[in-house]
mmCIF file of C-alpha atoms and ligand atoms in Angstrom:
data_model
loop_
_atom_site.group_PDB
_atom_site.id
_atom_site.type_symbol
_atom_site.label_atom_id
_atom_site.label_comp_id
_atom_site.label_asym_id
_atom_site.label_seq_id
_atom_site.Cartn_x
_atom_site.Cartn_y
_atom_site.Cartn_z
ATOM 1 C CA UNK A 1 197.417 -56.458 -23.040
ATOM 2 C CA UNK A 2 194.471 -55.361 -20.673
ATOM 3 C CA UNK A 3 195.293 -55.742 -16.997
ATOM 4 C CA UNK A 4 198.214 -55.641 -15.454
ATOM 5 C CA UNK A 5 199.078 -56.365 -11.172
ATOM 6 C CA UNK A 6 201.605 -54.556 -9.377
ATOM 7 C CA UNK A 7 202.902 -55.010 -6.009
ATOM 8 C CA UNK A 8 205.895 -53.640 -3.708
ATOM 9 C CA UNK A 9 207.947 -56.491 -1.861
ATOM 10 C CA UNK A 10 210.322 -56.714 0.636
ATOM 11 C CA UNK A 11 211.771 -54.437 3.342
ATOM 12 C CA UNK A 12 210.042 -50.502 2.237
ATOM 13 C CA UNK A 13 211.917 -48.171 0.464
ATOM 14 C CA UNK A 14 211.432 -44.346 -0.200
ATOM 15 C CA UNK A 15 210.324 -43.729 -3.542
ATOM 16 C CA UNK A 16 207.816 -47.071 -3.980
ATOM 17 C CA UNK A 17 204.830 -45.154 -3.987
ATOM 18 C CA UNK A 18 206.701 -42.779 -7.042
ATOM 19 C CA UNK A 19 206.738 -45.467 -8.458
ATOM 20 C CA UNK A 20 203.611 -47.637 -8.017
ATOM 21 C CA UNK A 21 202.086 -43.724 -9.224
ATOM 22 C CA UNK A 22 204.145 -43.924 -12.818
ATOM 23 C CA UNK A 23 202.785 -47.693 -13.293
ATOM 24 C CA UNK A 24 199.069 -46.592 -12.750
ATOM 25 C CA UNK A 25 199.202 -43.545 -14.819
ATOM 26 C CA UNK A 26 200.932 -45.241 -18.158
ATOM 27 C CA UNK A 27 199.271 -48.426 -17.557
ATOM 28 C CA UNK A 28 195.787 -45.879 -17.712
ATOM 29 C CA UNK A 29 196.973 -43.479 -20.363
ATOM 30 C CA UNK A 30 197.695 -46.436 -22.417
ATOM 31 C CA UNK A 31 193.893 -47.869 -21.788
ATOM 32 C CA UNK A 32 195.435 -50.731 -18.808
ATOM 33 C CA UNK A 33 193.930 -51.237 -15.484
ATOM 34 C CA UNK A 34 196.111 -51.795 -13.289
ATOM 35 C CA UNK A 35 195.196 -54.400 -9.272
ATOM 36 C CA UNK A 36 197.300 -53.357 -6.296
ATOM 37 C CA UNK A 37 198.307 -55.874 -4.567
ATOM 38 C CA UNK A 38 198.230 -55.924 -0.990
ATOM 39 C CA UNK A 39 201.592 -56.299 1.427
ATOM 40 C CA UNK A 40 203.610 -57.869 -1.570
ATOM 41 C CA UNK A 41 203.450 -62.348 -2.169
ATOM 42 C CA UNK A 42 201.619 -62.899 1.168
ATOM 43 C CA UNK A 43 198.597 -60.298 -0.023
ATOM 44 C CA UNK A 44 199.252 -62.163 -3.340
ATOM 45 C CA UNK A 45 198.600 -65.362 -1.498
ATOM 46 C CA UNK A 46 195.616 -64.341 0.451
ATOM 47 C CA UNK A 47 194.109 -62.599 -2.440
ATOM 48 C CA UNK A 48 193.932 -58.913 -1.324
ATOM 49 C CA UNK A 49 194.499 -56.989 -4.535
ATOM 50 C CA UNK A 50 192.348 -53.142 -5.182
ATOM 51 C CA UNK A 51 191.762 -51.430 -8.408
ATOM 52 C CA UNK A 52 193.851 -48.521 -8.575
ATOM 53 C CA UNK A 53 192.642 -45.070 -10.153
ATOM 54 C CA UNK A 54 193.802 -42.570 -11.459
ATOM 55 C CA UNK A 55 193.032 -40.355 -7.857
ATOM 56 C CA UNK A 56 194.471 -43.790 -6.208
ATOM 57 C CA UNK A 57 197.884 -42.242 -7.147
ATOM 58 C CA UNK A 58 197.596 -38.585 -6.155
ATOM 59 C CA UNK A 59 199.363 -37.258 -3.823
ATOM 60 C CA UNK A 60 202.008 -39.504 -2.663
ATOM 61 C CA UNK A 61 205.278 -39.191 -4.838
ATOM 62 C CA UNK A 62 205.947 -37.291 -1.901
ATOM 63 C CA UNK A 63 205.507 -40.526 0.677
ATOM 64 C CA UNK A 64 207.453 -42.447 2.192
ATOM 65 C CA UNK A 65 206.671 -46.257 2.812
ATOM 66 C CA UNK A 66 204.555 -47.930 -0.015
ATOM 67 C CA UNK A 67 200.735 -47.264 -0.232
ATOM 68 C CA UNK A 68 200.240 -51.334 -1.432
ATOM 69 C CA UNK A 69 202.064 -52.198 2.047
ATOM 70 C CA UNK A 70 204.757 -55.093 1.887
ATOM 71 C CA UNK A 71 206.069 -58.491 3.507
ATOM 72 C CA UNK A 72 208.898 -60.673 3.189
ATOM 73 C CA UNK A 73 206.418 -63.583 2.781
ATOM 74 C CA UNK A 74 207.945 -66.716 4.030
ATOM 75 C CA UNK A 75 204.831 -69.073 3.044
ATOM 76 C CA UNK A 76 205.395 -68.036 -0.722
ATOM 77 C CA UNK A 77 208.560 -70.280 -0.917
ATOM 78 C CA UNK A 78 206.402 -73.319 -0.238
ATOM 79 C CA UNK A 79 204.633 -74.531 -3.393
ATOM 80 C CA UNK A 80 201.134 -75.119 -1.812
ATOM 81 C CA UNK A 81 201.348 -70.893 -0.306
ATOM 82 C CA UNK A 82 202.581 -70.026 -4.740
ATOM 83 C CA UNK A 83 199.476 -72.865 -5.856
ATOM 84 C CA UNK A 84 197.279 -69.815 -4.083
ATOM 85 C CA UNK A 85 199.109 -66.910 -5.290
ATOM 86 C CA UNK A 86 198.459 -68.289 -8.957
ATOM 87 C CA UNK A 87 194.263 -69.872 -8.406
ATOM 88 C CA UNK A 88 193.957 -65.462 -7.758
ATOM 89 C CA UNK A 89 196.036 -64.675 -10.345
ATOM 90 C CA UNK A 90 194.136 -66.180 -12.933
ATOM 91 C CA UNK A 91 190.937 -65.123 -11.413
ATOM 92 C CA UNK A 92 192.035 -61.989 -11.216
ATOM 93 C CA UNK A 93 192.847 -62.364 -15.289
ATOM 94 C CA UNK A 94 196.280 -60.202 -15.273
ATOM 95 C CA UNK A 95 197.965 -60.219 -18.093
ATOM 96 C CA UNK A 96 201.254 -59.398 -16.505
ATOM 97 C CA UNK A 97 202.588 -58.552 -13.060
ATOM 98 C CA UNK A 98 205.697 -55.330 -11.939
ATOM 99 C CA UNK A 99 206.869 -57.067 -8.712
ATOM 100 C CA UNK A 100 208.737 -53.519 -7.266
ATOM 101 C CA UNK A 101 211.108 -55.076 -4.277
ATOM 102 C CA UNK A 102 215.279 -56.643 -3.739
ATOM 103 C CA UNK A 103 216.430 -59.612 -5.288
ATOM 104 C CA UNK A 104 214.474 -61.894 -2.383
ATOM 105 C CA UNK A 105 211.691 -60.119 -4.188
ATOM 106 C CA UNK A 106 212.543 -60.886 -7.714
ATOM 107 C CA UNK A 107 213.368 -64.312 -6.936
ATOM 108 C CA UNK A 108 209.347 -65.112 -6.404
ATOM 109 C CA UNK A 109 208.597 -63.112 -9.105
ATOM 110 C CA UNK A 110 211.562 -65.964 -11.854
ATOM 111 C CA UNK A 111 209.383 -69.086 -10.082
ATOM 112 C CA UNK A 112 206.157 -67.582 -10.335
ATOM 113 C CA UNK A 113 206.645 -66.832 -14.113
ATOM 114 C CA UNK A 114 208.517 -70.288 -14.733
ATOM 115 C CA UNK A 115 205.053 -71.679 -12.949
ATOM 116 C CA UNK A 116 202.864 -70.036 -14.384
ATOM 117 C CA UNK A 117 204.129 -68.695 -18.322
ATOM 118 C CA UNK A 118 203.034 -65.173 -16.300
ATOM 119 C CA UNK A 119 205.338 -62.097 -18.123
ATOM 120 C CA UNK A 120 207.015 -60.026 -14.956
ATOM 121 C CA UNK A 121 209.038 -56.939 -14.857
ATOM 122 C CA UNK A 122 210.899 -56.519 -11.600
ATOM 123 C CA UNK A 123 211.419 -53.070 -10.346
ATOM 124 C CA UNK A 124 214.622 -52.718 -7.935
ATOM 125 C CA UNK A 125 213.020 -51.081 -5.097
ATOM 126 C CA UNK A 126 215.416 -51.668 -1.940
ATOM 127 C CA UNK A 127 217.669 -49.443 0.519
ATOM 128 C CA UNK A 128 220.516 -51.720 0.641
ATOM 129 C CA UNK A 129 221.412 -51.095 -3.523
ATOM 130 C CA UNK A 130 222.668 -54.225 -3.459
ATOM 131 C CA UNK A 131 220.884 -54.869 -7.159
ATOM 132 C CA UNK A 132 222.901 -56.450 -9.684
ATOM 133 C CA UNK A 133 222.315 -54.545 -13.197
ATOM 134 C CA UNK A 134 221.953 -51.216 -12.110
ATOM 135 C CA UNK A 135 223.597 -48.539 -10.927
ATOM 136 C CA UNK A 136 220.953 -47.604 -8.031
ATOM 137 C CA UNK A 137 217.784 -49.062 -6.581
ATOM 138 C CA UNK A 138 214.776 -46.834 -5.283
ATOM 139 C CA UNK A 139 215.496 -45.474 -1.995
ATOM 140 C CA UNK A 140 218.966 -45.665 -2.357
ATOM 141 C CA UNK A 141 219.550 -41.867 -2.690
ATOM 142 C CA UNK A 142 217.317 -41.201 -0.123
ATOM 143 C CA UNK A 143 218.695 -43.253 2.991
ATOM 144 C CA UNK A 144 222.201 -42.118 2.400
ATOM 145 C CA UNK A 145 221.486 -38.400 2.646
ATOM 146 C CA UNK A 146 219.185 -39.824 6.017
ATOM 147 C CA UNK A 147 222.245 -41.422 7.388
ATOM 148 C CA UNK A 148 224.904 -38.586 5.991
ATOM 149 C CA UNK A 149 222.382 -36.167 8.162
ATOM 150 C CA UNK A 150 222.647 -38.288 11.275
ATOM 151 C CA UNK A 151 225.966 -38.410 11.156
ATOM 152 C CA UNK A 152 226.130 -34.886 11.162
ATOM 153 C CA UNK A 153 224.456 -34.358 13.878
ATOM 154 C CA UNK A 154 225.843 -37.361 15.942
ATOM 155 C CA UNK A 155 229.718 -35.683 14.952
ATOM 156 C CA UNK A 156 227.998 -32.447 16.878
ATOM 157 C CA UNK A 157 228.661 -34.952 20.210
ATOM 158 C CA UNK A 158 231.700 -36.404 19.174
ATOM 159 C CA UNK A 159 233.498 -33.839 18.459
ATOM 160 C CA UNK A 160 232.134 -31.345 21.822
ATOM 161 C CA UNK A 161 232.543 -34.845 24.185
ATOM 162 C CA UNK A 162 235.491 -35.658 22.773
ATOM 163 C CA UNK A 163 234.125 -38.874 21.353
ATOM 164 C CA UNK A 164 234.392 -41.845 19.568
ATOM 165 C CA UNK A 165 230.919 -43.004 17.447
ATOM 166 C CA UNK A 166 230.693 -45.659 16.183
ATOM 167 C CA UNK A 167 227.854 -45.596 14.047
ATOM 168 C CA UNK A 168 225.906 -48.597 12.318
ATOM 169 C CA UNK A 169 224.122 -48.496 9.555
ATOM 170 C CA UNK A 170 222.079 -50.726 7.333
ATOM 171 C CA UNK A 171 223.226 -53.239 4.300
ATOM 172 C CA UNK A 172 222.852 -56.896 5.771
ATOM 173 C CA UNK A 173 224.699 -58.462 3.138
ATOM 174 C CA UNK A 174 226.227 -55.280 1.384
ATOM 175 C CA UNK A 175 228.682 -52.188 2.225
ATOM 176 C CA UNK A 176 226.963 -49.132 -0.147
ATOM 177 C CA UNK A 177 224.998 -47.104 1.913
ATOM 178 C CA UNK A 178 227.981 -47.320 4.478
ATOM 179 C CA UNK A 179 230.858 -46.640 1.194
ATOM 180 C CA UNK A 180 229.207 -43.689 0.196
ATOM 181 C CA UNK A 181 227.570 -41.948 3.455
ATOM 182 C CA UNK A 182 231.088 -42.280 5.091
ATOM 183 C CA UNK A 183 232.431 -40.798 1.956
ATOM 184 C CA UNK A 184 229.850 -38.088 2.327
ATOM 185 C CA UNK A 185 229.622 -38.017 5.999
ATOM 186 C CA UNK A 186 233.727 -37.589 6.381
ATOM 187 C CA UNK A 187 233.952 -40.900 8.256
ATOM 188 C CA UNK A 188 237.613 -41.388 9.943
ATOM 189 C CA UNK A 189 236.717 -44.800 9.462
ATOM 190 C CA UNK A 190 234.141 -47.796 7.879
ATOM 191 C CA UNK A 191 233.761 -50.870 7.438
ATOM 192 C CA UNK A 192 231.694 -52.939 4.751
ATOM 193 C CA UNK A 193 230.749 -56.626 4.107
ATOM 194 C CA UNK A 194 233.080 -56.708 1.175
ATOM 195 C CA UNK A 195 235.970 -56.476 2.833
ATOM 196 C CA UNK A 196 237.503 -58.269 6.212
ATOM 197 C CA UNK A 197 237.843 -56.191 8.747
ATOM 198 C CA UNK A 198 241.696 -55.642 10.322
ATOM 199 C CA UNK A 199 241.267 -54.603 14.130
ATOM 200 C CA UNK A 200 244.378 -54.155 15.004
ATOM 201 C CA UNK A 201 244.700 -51.346 12.176
ATOM 202 C CA UNK A 202 240.940 -49.759 12.866
ATOM 203 C CA UNK A 203 242.772 -49.665 16.820
ATOM 204 C CA UNK A 204 245.698 -48.365 15.390
ATOM 205 C CA UNK A 205 244.076 -44.930 13.036
ATOM 206 C CA UNK A 206 241.831 -44.464 16.173
ATOM 207 C CA UNK A 207 244.644 -43.273 18.054
ATOM 208 C CA UNK A 208 246.486 -41.965 15.499
ATOM 209 C CA UNK A 209 243.223 -39.686 14.420
ATOM 210 C CA UNK A 210 242.782 -38.678 17.859
ATOM 211 C CA UNK A 211 245.386 -36.937 18.498
ATOM 212 C CA UNK A 212 244.492 -33.191 17.787
ATOM 213 C CA UNK A 213 241.104 -33.991 18.360
ATOM 214 C CA UNK A 214 240.241 -36.205 20.407
ATOM 215 C CA UNK A 215 236.880 -37.382 18.038
ATOM 216 C CA UNK A 216 236.405 -39.877 15.418
ATOM 217 C CA UNK A 217 233.302 -41.039 13.850
ATOM 218 C CA UNK A 218 233.459 -44.873 12.185
ATOM 219 C CA UNK A 219 230.655 -46.156 10.161
ATOM 220 C CA UNK A 220 230.261 -49.773 10.550
ATOM 221 C CA UNK A 221 227.392 -51.449 7.597
ATOM 222 C CA UNK A 222 225.528 -53.607 10.015
ATOM 223 C CA UNK A 223 226.361 -57.101 8.175
ATOM 224 C CA UNK A 224 230.283 -56.018 8.615
ATOM 225 C CA UNK A 225 231.916 -59.367 9.348
ATOM 226 C CA UNK A 226 234.177 -57.737 13.314
ATOM 227 C CA UNK A 227 230.066 -57.495 13.489
ATOM 228 C CA UNK A 228 227.683 -54.722 14.016
ATOM 229 C CA UNK A 229 228.942 -51.170 15.837
ATOM 230 C CA UNK A 230 228.233 -52.790 19.652
ATOM 231 C CA UNK A 231 230.905 -55.905 18.857
ATOM 232 C CA UNK A 232 232.941 -54.250 17.141
ATOM 233 C CA UNK A 233 232.926 -51.189 20.155
ATOM 234 C CA UNK A 234 233.096 -54.448 22.178
ATOM 235 C CA UNK A 235 236.399 -56.313 20.547
ATOM 236 C CA UNK A 236 238.233 -52.792 20.225
ATOM 237 C CA UNK A 237 237.449 -50.986 23.949
ATOM 238 C CA UNK A 238 240.163 -53.477 25.771
ATOM 239 C CA UNK A 239 242.327 -51.367 23.918
ATOM 240 C CA UNK A 240 241.475 -47.549 24.066
ATOM 241 C CA UNK A 241 241.416 -47.398 27.508
ATOM 242 C CA UNK A 242 241.197 -44.183 28.074
ATOM 243 C CA UNK A 243 239.283 -43.276 25.330
ATOM 244 C CA UNK A 244 235.297 -42.285 25.783
ATOM 245 C CA UNK A 245 233.904 -44.613 23.216
ATOM 246 C CA UNK A 246 229.311 -44.910 22.022
ATOM 247 C CA UNK A 247 228.332 -46.655 19.467
ATOM 248 C CA UNK A 248 224.956 -45.493 17.700
ATOM 249 C CA UNK A 249 222.706 -48.029 15.250
ATOM 250 C CA UNK A 250 220.618 -45.766 12.795
ATOM 251 C CA UNK A 251 218.011 -48.136 12.299
ATOM 252 C CA UNK A 252 214.972 -48.261 10.331
ATOM 253 C CA UNK A 253 215.229 -44.453 10.428
ATOM 254 C CA UNK A 254 217.004 -45.119 7.246
ATOM 255 C CA UNK A 255 214.319 -47.149 5.221
ATOM 256 C CA UNK A 256 212.069 -44.060 5.982
ATOM 257 C CA UNK A 257 210.729 -40.646 4.689
ATOM 258 C CA UNK A 258 210.131 -38.443 2.247
ATOM 259 C CA UNK A 259 212.032 -39.177 -1.930
ATOM 260 C CA UNK A 260 214.499 -37.228 -2.224
ATOM 261 C CA UNK A 261 214.749 -36.053 -6.333
ATOM 262 C CA UNK A 262 216.616 -38.502 -7.469
ATOM 263 C CA UNK A 263 214.406 -41.307 -5.459
ATOM 264 C CA UNK A 264 211.447 -39.763 -7.231
ATOM 265 C CA UNK A 265 212.335 -39.407 -10.903
ATOM 266 C CA UNK A 266 214.445 -43.213 -10.844
ATOM 267 C CA UNK A 267 211.287 -44.406 -9.331
ATOM 268 C CA UNK A 268 209.206 -42.186 -12.164
ATOM 269 C CA UNK A 269 211.395 -43.703 -15.101
ATOM 270 C CA UNK A 270 211.340 -47.112 -13.781
ATOM 271 C CA UNK A 271 207.628 -47.153 -13.022
ATOM 272 C CA UNK A 272 206.808 -46.000 -16.886
ATOM 273 C CA UNK A 273 209.200 -48.058 -18.264
ATOM 274 C CA UNK A 274 207.937 -51.371 -16.896
ATOM 275 C CA UNK A 275 205.044 -50.830 -18.349
ATOM 276 C CA UNK A 276 205.882 -49.593 -21.776
ATOM 277 C CA UNK A 277 208.228 -52.889 -21.676
ATOM 278 C CA UNK A 278 204.892 -55.201 -20.338
ATOM 279 C CA UNK A 279 202.643 -52.984 -23.397
ATOM 280 C CA UNK A 280 205.212 -54.293 -26.132
ATOM 281 C CA UNK A 281 205.286 -58.041 -24.851
ATOM 282 C CA UNK A 282 208.999 -57.713 -23.174
ATOM 283 C CA UNK A 283 209.137 -60.574 -20.085
ATOM 284 C CA UNK A 284 211.378 -61.887 -17.829
ATOM 285 C CA UNK A 285 213.407 -58.433 -17.196
ATOM 286 C CA UNK A 286 214.363 -55.569 -14.506
ATOM 287 C CA UNK A 287 214.984 -52.315 -15.390
ATOM 288 C CA UNK A 288 217.715 -51.018 -14.473
ATOM 289 C CA UNK A 289 219.834 -47.499 -14.607
ATOM 290 C CA UNK A 290 223.485 -47.612 -15.956
ATOM 291 C CA UNK A 291 224.999 -43.821 -15.951
ATOM 292 C CA UNK A 292 221.550 -41.774 -17.050
ATOM 293 C CA UNK A 293 219.791 -44.786 -19.263
ATOM 294 C CA UNK A 294 216.835 -46.807 -18.265
ATOM 295 C CA UNK A 295 218.464 -50.094 -19.016
ATOM 296 C CA UNK A 296 216.553 -53.835 -19.095
ATOM 297 C CA UNK A 297 218.435 -57.194 -17.623
ATOM 298 C CA UNK A 298 217.034 -60.604 -18.015
ATOM 299 C CA UNK A 299 216.013 -61.158 -13.823
ATOM 300 C CA UNK A 300 217.324 -64.735 -14.046
ATOM 301 C CA UNK A 301 220.889 -63.318 -15.164
ATOM 302 C CA UNK A 302 220.710 -60.936 -12.203
ATOM 303 C CA UNK A 303 219.630 -63.129 -9.557
ATOM 304 C CA UNK A 304 223.197 -65.162 -10.385
ATOM 305 C CA UNK A 305 225.141 -61.969 -9.480
ATOM 306 C CA UNK A 306 225.777 -59.913 -6.885
ATOM 307 C CA UNK A 307 226.500 -56.272 -6.928
ATOM 308 C CA UNK A 308 229.327 -54.429 -5.171
ATOM 309 C CA UNK A 309 230.919 -51.034 -4.396
ATOM 310 C CA UNK A 310 233.621 -49.965 -7.066
ATOM 311 C CA UNK A 311 236.907 -50.681 -6.754
ATOM 312 C CA UNK A 312 237.771 -47.199 -7.545
ATOM 313 C CA UNK A 313 235.699 -45.930 -4.825
ATOM 314 C CA UNK A 314 236.973 -48.647 -1.686
ATOM 315 C CA UNK A 315 240.486 -47.527 -3.107
ATOM 316 C CA UNK A 316 239.889 -43.692 -2.844
ATOM 317 C CA UNK A 317 238.195 -44.208 0.548
ATOM 318 C CA UNK A 318 241.798 -46.086 1.822
ATOM 319 C CA UNK A 319 243.390 -43.389 0.423
ATOM 320 C CA UNK A 320 241.589 -40.554 2.580
ATOM 321 C CA UNK A 321 241.223 -42.838 5.262
ATOM 322 C CA UNK A 322 245.252 -42.589 5.712
ATOM 323 C CA UNK A 323 246.732 -41.319 8.773
HETATM 324 O O1 LIG B 1 216.597 -55.158 2.911
HETATM 325 C C1 LIG B 1 216.391 -53.665 3.601
HETATM 326 C C2 LIG B 1 217.612 -54.071 5.410
HETATM 327 O O2 LIG B 1 216.505 -52.534 5.658
HETATM 328 C C3 LIG B 1 218.168 -54.112 5.303
HETATM 329 O O3 LIG B 1 219.761 -53.046 4.829
HETATM 330 C C4 LIG B 1 218.511 -54.969 7.025
HETATM 331 O O4 LIG B 1 219.152 -56.137 6.900
HETATM 332 C C5 LIG B 1 217.000 -55.274 6.577
HETATM 333 O O5 LIG B 1 216.058 -54.853 5.344
HETATM 334 C C6 LIG B 1 215.722 -55.014 7.472
HETATM 335 O O6 LIG B 1 214.916 -56.365 7.806
HETATM 336 P P1 LIG B 1 213.476 -55.425 8.929
HETATM 337 O O7 LIG B 1 212.924 -54.618 8.722
HETATM 338 O O8 LIG B 1 212.713 -56.791 8.310
HETATM 339 O O9 LIG B 1 214.603 -56.056 10.121
#
């Protein structure tokens, strides 16, 4: 193993830079050169990559976003796009590839490794935490802290104005952010895509929970079956006349910002292990974290399964929300 490439792909997440830093420092310590591919698979198709030296990754552990850039590449889904990418990988003479991203990125990585027989290691980087085979993805902890800070602020207005707030958080297919930030912020209701939303019960809960305080926080995952925060508000409004209601979509503030301590350490451990894994001849794996132990699972098995919030957490939420 003389030269490897690293890229970040899909939605950026806080801690991606800490991971790139760990990859570069671990590789250089093992006399392996690192090429940083720009803008994920899109940059690979276009042949854009640069050598990453030690000083290129100094002072980036605290930065959100990704210094490599990222993209969701439609072209990489095509055979033509991939054959261009493969051509560049061959020209660059890399012996292995590390892909930091979500499940869409891992699908691309798996296809690439099959089509050109290149050793690939995946590292889960997404705020959604929706990757099977790991308890935590890089960026999830920071995003939850951002959400909780925002909800604490919204609560000030909610209680001062006696309002009902529907707060929409990210999570296209998964309710991890909604569930755990809802628990941590003491939300009165949390709507997640993993459970069918009973709007009648929600209306009844709002009426009950606002009896004394007349304010309420309802966290809505963007992918909930009843819709986002605005859609849910519109649906329940006719049954809650006289209530002062607002919605707030937190949006991309959840993806940015300096990574939390947890995400910096997680990203560093994963980047370090990914390089060691390639060096020892492993391939087609995703680095994960189970409990406090780093683990490895075949990428192919990760792609076939869906990560779901634990039953215990959902059950606890229901109990805490009983009026
Ligand atoms: O996958 C991360 C995520 O932030 C999702 O929660 C969200 O649905 C999506 O990305 C938004 O993507 P984009 O920034 O491309 O609109």
